[in-house]
Amino acid sequence: MTAEAAPPPPGEQGRTLLYRDAVNEALRQEMARDPSVFCIGVGIGERGGSYQITRGLLDEFGPKRVIDTPIAEPSIVGAGVGAAITGMRPVVEVLFIDFTLLTMDQVVNQAAKFRLMSGGKGSVPLVLRTQGGVGDSVAAQHSQSLEALFYHIPGLKVAIPSTPYDAKGLLASAIRDDDPVIFIEHKLLYMTEGPVPEEEYAIDLGVADIKRPGRDCTLIAWSNMVPRSLEAAELLAAEGIEVEVIDPRNLVPLDREAILESVRRTEHVVIVQEAVRRGGVASDIASIIQAEAFDYLDAPVEIVAGRNTPIPFSRNLEQACIPQVDDILAAVRRAVYA
């Protein structure tokens, strides 16, 4: 794959959308385009979902395609897996990524395995939409970053957009994909705004995006760590350090070549994840760089990650548990000046 260098998106000049509205628009357009697409989840009907992602869809498509359910995540995801096997394209909403732990048998043992166990004759075109990450003081059971759990499972794809533009385009591709896709949003990104074309478009799964070009250090980040990395890059530019910010956009498939190409040019690497460091995606990306671009490195790979602790309720303490801009600045300076 080759990374995209984020050209101005096509479409209506000057049009911007909130992240949550970009997800809503993708759902609406895909449901209008394909009658096999439907949404299922808790509170997604008249209430429009807790984050208003499905607002207006019930009125437009009716209760057979916007299915409001009791609080029963294993049954909701199980119904989605079954529907996908029979040829539908369900978009299942699990409100918090923490709650996906209740659905691991359906996702890991059924959806991820079905193509192989059917000898390639069957597929599970399921999208599991959820959101995670720290913010809003919702405490330890509603603040986790669990992307590494799904990253570990063969047969699953993992999309994790950081901008409204990426959210709309990646969700369209995820819905059209014939394999199960875990689509991870972030609670603090829903009210961020950015340019989004009104017309339909899809961003291929597995293509990274260069959010900011640079020559001195490759800074790899995803989800809510992308805006923090871009803020750090702006501050570092004033010091004469030009950082290249790469957003994988998808953890599976991972755009390895885009990452390695950047590393070979800059010779310095910092990887930023909100999740705890132990057993994280950043460590695996670092191992890929170590194996395939070691001779180009001028300093050890730096990883900036969350602390190995449950997230406290206190706003000050929760922020102390995850990477801040100052942590990213310090890591880049260590890498560049090593």
mmCIF file of N, CA and C in Angstrom, residues 233-330:
data_model
loop_
_atom_site.group_PDB
_atom_site.id
_atom_site.type_symbol
_atom_site.label_atom_id
_atom_site.label_comp_id
_atom_site.label_asym_id
_atom_site.label_seq_id
_atom_site.Cartn_x
_atom_site.Cartn_y
_atom_site.Cartn_z
ATOM 1 N N ALA A 233 3.695 18.426 16.609
ATOM 2 C CA ALA A 233 4.487 18.694 15.406
ATOM 3 C C ALA A 233 4.580 20.185 15.116
ATOM 4 N N GLU A 234 3.492 20.913 15.344
ATOM 5 C CA GLU A 234 3.519 22.361 15.146
ATOM 6 C C GLU A 234 4.520 23.026 16.086
ATOM 7 N N LEU A 235 4.518 22.597 17.340
ATOM 8 C CA LEU A 235 5.444 23.185 18.316
ATOM 9 C C LEU A 235 6.895 22.834 17.979
ATOM 10 N N LEU A 236 7.112 21.599 17.514
ATOM 11 C CA LEU A 236 8.469 21.177 17.172
ATOM 12 C C LEU A 236 8.997 21.906 15.939
ATOM 13 N N ALA A 237 8.090 22.258 15.033
ATOM 14 C CA ALA A 237 8.521 22.992 13.835
ATOM 15 C C ALA A 237 9.157 24.326 14.209
ATOM 16 N N ALA A 238 8.681 24.920 15.292
ATOM 17 C CA ALA A 238 9.272 26.184 15.748
ATOM 18 C C ALA A 238 10.689 25.997 16.268
ATOM 19 N N GLU A 239 11.025 24.738 16.597
ATOM 20 C CA GLU A 239 12.388 24.416 17.047
ATOM 21 C C GLU A 239 13.271 23.949 15.891
ATOM 22 N N GLY A 240 12.696 23.895 14.701
ATOM 23 C CA GLY A 240 13.450 23.418 13.544
ATOM 24 C C GLY A 240 13.372 21.927 13.327
ATOM 25 N N ILE A 241 12.480 21.233 14.051
ATOM 26 C CA ILE A 241 12.301 19.787 13.876
ATOM 27 C C ILE A 241 11.030 19.555 13.066
ATOM 28 N N GLU A 242 11.188 18.989 11.879
ATOM 29 C CA GLU A 242 10.050 18.729 10.995
ATOM 30 C C GLU A 242 9.620 17.274 11.146
ATOM 31 N N VAL A 243 8.470 17.079 11.738
ATOM 32 C CA VAL A 243 7.955 15.748 12.045
ATOM 33 C C VAL A 243 6.955 15.316 10.979
ATOM 34 N N GLU A 244 7.063 14.069 10.534
ATOM 35 C CA GLU A 244 6.073 13.499 9.620
ATOM 36 C C GLU A 244 5.064 12.705 10.446
ATOM 37 N N VAL A 245 3.812 13.118 10.421
ATOM 38 C CA VAL A 245 2.758 12.451 11.190
ATOM 39 C C VAL A 245 2.011 11.492 10.272
ATOM 40 N N ILE A 246 2.094 10.211 10.599
ATOM 41 C CA ILE A 246 1.418 9.177 9.815
ATOM 42 C C ILE A 246 0.285 8.584 10.632
ATOM 43 N N ASP A 247 -0.902 8.595 10.050
ATOM 44 C CA ASP A 247 -2.090 7.985 10.653
ATOM 45 C C ASP A 247 -2.390 6.704 9.877
ATOM 46 N N PRO A 248 -2.211 5.533 10.482
ATOM 47 C CA PRO A 248 -2.489 4.294 9.746
ATOM 48 C C PRO A 248 -3.942 4.185 9.285
ATOM 49 N N ARG A 249 -4.846 4.791 10.027
ATOM 50 C CA ARG A 249 -6.290 4.755 9.763
ATOM 51 C C ARG A 249 -6.881 3.363 9.938
ATOM 52 N N ASN A 250 -6.118 2.358 9.595
ATOM 53 C CA ASN A 250 -6.513 0.960 9.824
ATOM 54 C C ASN A 250 -5.351 0.263 10.507
ATOM 55 N N LEU A 251 -5.641 -0.477 11.541
ATOM 56 C CA LEU A 251 -4.602 -1.291 12.169
ATOM 57 C C LEU A 251 -4.509 -2.651 11.500
ATOM 58 N N VAL A 252 -5.628 -3.130 10.952
ATOM 59 C CA VAL A 252 -5.653 -4.340 10.137
ATOM 60 C C VAL A 252 -6.579 -4.080 8.959
ATOM 61 N N PRO A 253 -6.092 -4.161 7.712
ATOM 62 C CA PRO A 253 -4.681 -4.349 7.353
ATOM 63 C C PRO A 253 -3.860 -3.090 7.644
ATOM 64 N N LEU A 254 -2.634 -3.309 8.080
ATOM 65 C CA LEU A 254 -1.722 -2.229 8.408
ATOM 66 C C LEU A 254 -0.890 -1.873 7.177
ATOM 67 N N ASP A 255 -0.786 -0.587 6.902
ATOM 68 C CA ASP A 255 -0.006 -0.130 5.750
ATOM 69 C C ASP A 255 1.475 -0.104 6.139
ATOM 70 N N ARG A 256 2.072 -1.271 6.154
ATOM 71 C CA ARG A 256 3.470 -1.413 6.581
ATOM 72 C C ARG A 256 4.418 -0.630 5.683
ATOM 73 N N GLU A 257 4.175 -0.669 4.388
ATOM 74 C CA GLU A 257 5.096 -0.024 3.460
ATOM 75 C C GLU A 257 5.124 1.485 3.640
ATOM 76 N N ALA A 258 3.976 2.069 3.915
ATOM 77 C CA ALA A 258 3.950 3.517 4.137
ATOM 78 C C ALA A 258 4.769 3.881 5.367
ATOM 79 N N ILE A 259 4.629 3.075 6.418
ATOM 80 C CA ILE A 259 5.391 3.318 7.643
ATOM 81 C C ILE A 259 6.878 3.133 7.394
ATOM 82 N N LEU A 260 7.242 2.056 6.753
ATOM 83 C CA LEU A 260 8.663 1.759 6.524
ATOM 84 C C LEU A 260 9.300 2.775 5.588
ATOM 85 N N GLU A 261 8.569 3.217 4.589
ATOM 86 C CA GLU A 261 9.115 4.204 3.659
ATOM 87 C C GLU A 261 9.437 5.508 4.394
ATOM 88 N N SER A 262 8.541 5.906 5.284
ATOM 89 C CA SER A 262 8.780 7.117 6.057
ATOM 90 C C SER A 262 9.973 6.951 6.991
ATOM 91 N N VAL A 263 10.048 5.809 7.655
ATOM 92 C CA VAL A 263 11.150 5.547 8.587
ATOM 93 C C VAL A 263 12.490 5.575 7.860
ATOM 94 N N ARG A 264 12.540 5.026 6.674
ATOM 95 C CA ARG A 264 13.797 5.001 5.912
ATOM 96 C C ARG A 264 14.245 6.404 5.528
ATOM 97 N N ARG A 265 13.299 7.333 5.427
ATOM 98 C CA ARG A 265 13.651 8.720 5.096
ATOM 99 C C ARG A 265 14.055 9.514 6.327
ATOM 100 N N THR A 266 13.308 9.357 7.426
ATOM 101 C CA THR A 266 13.546 10.223 8.594
ATOM 102 C C THR A 266 14.565 9.644 9.564
ATOM 103 N N GLU A 267 14.677 8.311 9.626
ATOM 104 C CA GLU A 267 15.640 7.591 10.468
ATOM 105 C C GLU A 267 15.372 7.732 11.967
ATOM 106 N N HIS A 268 14.234 8.322 12.340
ATOM 107 C CA HIS A 268 13.840 8.451 13.748
ATOM 108 C C HIS A 268 12.340 8.150 13.850
ATOM 109 N N VAL A 269 11.928 7.470 14.914
ATOM 110 C CA VAL A 269 10.542 7.019 15.016
ATOM 111 C C VAL A 269 10.003 7.218 16.427
ATOM 112 N N VAL A 270 8.795 7.760 16.495
ATOM 113 C CA VAL A 270 8.020 7.805 17.733
ATOM 114 C C VAL A 270 6.636 7.248 17.418
ATOM 115 N N ILE A 271 6.150 6.340 18.253
ATOM 116 C CA ILE A 271 4.816 5.760 18.079
ATOM 117 C C ILE A 271 3.988 6.141 19.300
ATOM 118 N N VAL A 272 2.781 6.654 19.060
ATOM 119 C CA VAL A 272 1.933 7.143 20.142
ATOM 120 C C VAL A 272 0.613 6.382 20.146
ATOM 121 N N GLN A 273 0.272 5.787 21.289
ATOM 122 C CA GLN A 273 -1.032 5.151 21.449
ATOM 123 C C GLN A 273 -1.622 5.555 22.787
ATOM 124 N N GLU A 274 -2.932 5.687 22.821
ATOM 125 C CA GLU A 274 -3.610 5.998 24.081
ATOM 126 C C GLU A 274 -3.686 4.783 24.979
ATOM 127 N N ALA A 275 -3.744 3.602 24.385
ATOM 128 C CA ALA A 275 -3.838 2.360 25.144
ATOM 129 C C ALA A 275 -2.592 2.147 25.999
ATOM 130 N N VAL A 276 -2.731 1.294 27.012
ATOM 131 C CA VAL A 276 -1.582 0.962 27.839
ATOM 132 C C VAL A 276 -0.501 0.334 26.969
ATOM 133 N N ARG A 277 0.741 0.501 27.384
ATOM 134 C CA ARG A 277 1.854 0.046 26.554
ATOM 135 C C ARG A 277 1.936 -1.479 26.481
ATOM 136 N N ARG A 278 1.705 -2.140 27.588
ATOM 137 C CA ARG A 278 1.922 -3.585 27.662
ATOM 138 C C ARG A 278 1.018 -4.319 26.665
ATOM 139 N N GLY A 279 1.640 -5.083 25.763
ATOM 140 C CA GLY A 279 0.867 -5.859 24.791
ATOM 141 C C GLY A 279 0.155 -5.012 23.757
ATOM 142 N N GLY A 280 0.644 -3.799 23.507
ATOM 143 C CA GLY A 280 -0.068 -2.884 22.632
ATOM 144 C C GLY A 280 0.326 -2.967 21.174
ATOM 145 N N VAL A 281 -0.453 -2.289 20.333
ATOM 146 C CA VAL A 281 -0.194 -2.240 18.898
ATOM 147 C C VAL A 281 1.127 -1.538 18.615
ATOM 148 N N ALA A 282 1.449 -0.507 19.395
ATOM 149 C CA ALA A 282 2.691 0.231 19.164
ATOM 150 C C ALA A 282 3.902 -0.683 19.253
ATOM 151 N N SER A 283 3.890 -1.599 20.199
ATOM 152 C CA SER A 283 5.017 -2.514 20.349
ATOM 153 C C SER A 283 5.164 -3.410 19.124
ATOM 154 N N ASP A 284 4.037 -3.815 18.543
ATOM 155 C CA ASP A 284 4.117 -4.666 17.355
ATOM 156 C C ASP A 284 4.631 -3.868 16.157
ATOM 157 N N ILE A 285 4.169 -2.627 16.011
ATOM 158 C CA ILE A 285 4.683 -1.791 14.923
ATOM 159 C C ILE A 285 6.175 -1.566 15.099
ATOM 160 N N ALA A 286 6.611 -1.350 16.343
ATOM 161 C CA ALA A 286 8.044 -1.186 16.599
ATOM 162 C C ALA A 286 8.816 -2.432 16.196
ATOM 163 N N SER A 287 8.233 -3.605 16.433
ATOM 164 C CA SER A 287 8.920 -4.851 16.054
ATOM 165 C C SER A 287 9.016 -4.987 14.537
ATOM 166 N N ILE A 288 8.009 -4.511 13.815
ATOM 167 C CA ILE A 288 8.053 -4.529 12.350
ATOM 168 C C ILE A 288 9.177 -3.621 11.848
ATOM 169 N N ILE A 289 9.277 -2.439 12.437
ATOM 170 C CA ILE A 289 10.334 -1.504 12.055
ATOM 171 C C ILE A 289 11.708 -2.090 12.381
ATOM 172 N N GLN A 290 11.820 -2.697 13.546
ATOM 173 C CA GLN A 290 13.081 -3.335 13.957
ATOM 174 C C GLN A 290 13.496 -4.422 12.970
ATOM 175 N N ALA A 291 12.534 -5.200 12.504
ATOM 176 C CA ALA A 291 12.843 -6.313 11.617
ATOM 177 C C ALA A 291 13.139 -5.862 10.191
ATOM 178 N N GLU A 292 12.465 -4.799 9.725
ATOM 179 C CA GLU A 292 12.517 -4.471 8.301
ATOM 180 C C GLU A 292 13.202 -3.144 7.978
ATOM 181 N N ALA A 293 13.522 -2.346 9.001
ATOM 182 C CA ALA A 293 14.177 -1.066 8.712
ATOM 183 C C ALA A 293 15.243 -0.736 9.749
ATOM 184 N N PHE A 294 15.767 -1.756 10.403
ATOM 185 C CA PHE A 294 16.723 -1.531 11.496
ATOM 186 C C PHE A 294 17.957 -0.749 11.027
ATOM 187 N N ASP A 295 18.444 -1.072 9.847
ATOM 188 C CA ASP A 295 19.675 -0.444 9.360
ATOM 189 C C ASP A 295 19.506 1.043 9.084
ATOM 190 N N TYR A 296 18.257 1.500 8.999
ATOM 191 C CA TYR A 296 18.012 2.918 8.721
ATOM 192 C C TYR A 296 17.868 3.735 10.002
ATOM 193 N N LEU A 297 17.672 3.075 11.142
ATOM 194 C CA LEU A 297 17.398 3.799 12.379
ATOM 195 C C LEU A 297 18.655 4.460 12.917
ATOM 196 N N ASP A 298 18.507 5.709 13.309
ATOM 197 C CA ASP A 298 19.607 6.453 13.903
ATOM 198 C C ASP A 298 19.451 6.555 15.426
ATOM 199 N N ALA A 299 18.359 5.994 15.953
ATOM 200 C CA ALA A 299 18.088 6.022 17.392
ATOM 201 C C ALA A 299 17.043 4.958 17.694
ATOM 202 N N PRO A 300 16.931 4.512 18.932
ATOM 203 C CA PRO A 300 15.898 3.540 19.281
ATOM 204 C C PRO A 300 14.494 4.093 19.004
ATOM 205 N N VAL A 301 13.561 3.188 18.702
ATOM 206 C CA VAL A 301 12.165 3.574 18.523
ATOM 207 C C VAL A 301 11.591 3.988 19.874
ATOM 208 N N GLU A 302 10.959 5.147 19.914
ATOM 209 C CA GLU A 302 10.313 5.643 21.129
ATOM 210 C C GLU A 302 8.819 5.297 21.092
ATOM 211 N N ILE A 303 8.294 4.801 22.205
ATOM 212 C CA ILE A 303 6.863 4.533 22.324
ATOM 213 C C ILE A 303 6.295 5.396 23.440
ATOM 214 N N VAL A 304 5.257 6.136 23.117
ATOM 215 C CA VAL A 304 4.531 6.933 24.102
ATOM 216 C C VAL A 304 3.159 6.287 24.260
ATOM 217 N N ALA A 305 2.816 5.866 25.463
ATOM 218 C CA ALA A 305 1.591 5.086 25.656
ATOM 219 C C ALA A 305 0.964 5.389 27.005
ATOM 220 N N GLY A 306 -0.248 4.866 27.179
ATOM 221 C CA GLY A 306 -0.934 5.024 28.450
ATOM 222 C C GLY A 306 -0.261 4.217 29.549
ATOM 223 N N ARG A 307 -0.515 4.632 30.780
ATOM 224 C CA ARG A 307 0.023 3.907 31.925
ATOM 225 C C ARG A 307 -0.712 2.584 32.110
ATOM 226 N N ASN A 308 -0.006 1.608 32.654
ATOM 227 C CA ASN A 308 -0.607 0.293 32.894
ATOM 228 C C ASN A 308 -1.474 0.336 34.156
ATOM 229 N N THR A 309 -2.604 1.016 34.026
ATOM 230 C CA THR A 309 -3.519 1.159 35.156
ATOM 231 C C THR A 309 -4.933 1.358 34.643
ATOM 232 N N PRO A 310 -5.942 0.909 35.373
ATOM 233 C CA PRO A 310 -7.311 1.290 35.021
ATOM 234 C C PRO A 310 -7.458 2.809 35.077
ATOM 235 N N ILE A 311 -8.374 3.339 34.267
ATOM 236 C CA ILE A 311 -8.544 4.786 34.168
ATOM 237 C C ILE A 311 -9.393 5.294 35.342
ATOM 238 N N PRO A 312 -8.869 6.240 36.127
ATOM 239 C CA PRO A 312 -9.636 6.784 37.254
ATOM 240 C C PRO A 312 -10.796 7.672 36.786
ATOM 241 N N PHE A 313 -11.737 7.926 37.694
ATOM 242 C CA PHE A 313 -12.852 8.825 37.402
ATOM 243 C C PHE A 313 -12.401 10.276 37.358
ATOM 244 N N SER A 314 -11.497 10.662 38.228
ATOM 245 C CA SER A 314 -11.028 12.045 38.321
ATOM 246 C C SER A 314 -10.462 12.521 36.986
ATOM 247 N N ARG A 315 -10.914 13.684 36.542
ATOM 248 C CA ARG A 315 -10.456 14.207 35.250
ATOM 249 C C ARG A 315 -8.938 14.427 35.236
ATOM 250 N N ASN A 316 -8.409 14.979 36.300
ATOM 251 C CA ASN A 316 -6.967 15.206 36.351
ATOM 252 C C ASN A 316 -6.198 13.894 36.316
ATOM 253 N N LEU A 317 -6.683 12.901 37.052
ATOM 254 C CA LEU A 317 -5.988 11.619 37.086
ATOM 255 C C LEU A 317 -6.119 10.871 35.765
ATOM 256 N N GLU A 318 -7.294 10.950 35.120
ATOM 257 C CA GLU A 318 -7.437 10.240 33.843
ATOM 258 C C GLU A 318 -6.492 10.819 32.799
ATOM 259 N N GLN A 319 -6.305 12.126 32.802
ATOM 260 C CA GLN A 319 -5.382 12.734 31.850
ATOM 261 C C GLN A 319 -3.934 12.360 32.163
ATOM 262 N N ALA A 320 -3.645 12.145 33.440
ATOM 263 C CA ALA A 320 -2.290 11.737 33.819
ATOM 264 C C ALA A 320 -1.975 10.318 33.371
ATOM 265 N N CYS A 321 -3.005 9.561 33.022
ATOM 266 C CA CYS A 321 -2.816 8.149 32.644
ATOM 267 C C CYS A 321 -2.599 7.944 31.153
ATOM 268 N N ILE A 322 -2.773 8.997 30.343
ATOM 269 C CA ILE A 322 -2.638 8.836 28.891
ATOM 270 C C ILE A 322 -1.681 9.901 28.345
ATOM 271 N N PRO A 323 -1.132 9.686 27.146
ATOM 272 C CA PRO A 323 -0.158 10.631 26.593
ATOM 273 C C PRO A 323 -0.729 12.026 26.388
ATOM 274 N N GLN A 324 0.071 13.015 26.763
ATOM 275 C CA GLN A 324 -0.253 14.415 26.523
ATOM 276 C C GLN A 324 0.763 14.977 25.521
ATOM 277 N N VAL A 325 0.510 16.175 25.042
ATOM 278 C CA VAL A 325 1.389 16.790 24.048
ATOM 279 C C VAL A 325 2.824 16.878 24.572
ATOM 280 N N ASP A 326 2.985 17.228 25.843
ATOM 281 C CA ASP A 326 4.339 17.329 26.404
ATOM 282 C C ASP A 326 5.079 15.993 26.359
ATOM 283 N N ASP A 327 4.355 14.894 26.546
ATOM 284 C CA ASP A 327 4.991 13.569 26.475
ATOM 285 C C ASP A 327 5.486 13.281 25.058
ATOM 286 N N ILE A 328 4.697 13.687 24.069
ATOM 287 C CA ILE A 328 5.080 13.470 22.672
ATOM 288 C C ILE A 328 6.290 14.336 22.322
ATOM 289 N N LEU A 329 6.267 15.583 22.773
ATOM 290 C CA LEU A 329 7.402 16.477 22.529
ATOM 291 C C LEU A 329 8.690 15.886 23.089
ATOM 292 N N ALA A 330 8.621 15.397 24.310
ATOM 293 C CA ALA A 330 9.823 14.846 24.952
ATOM 294 C C ALA A 330 10.343 13.631 24.200
#
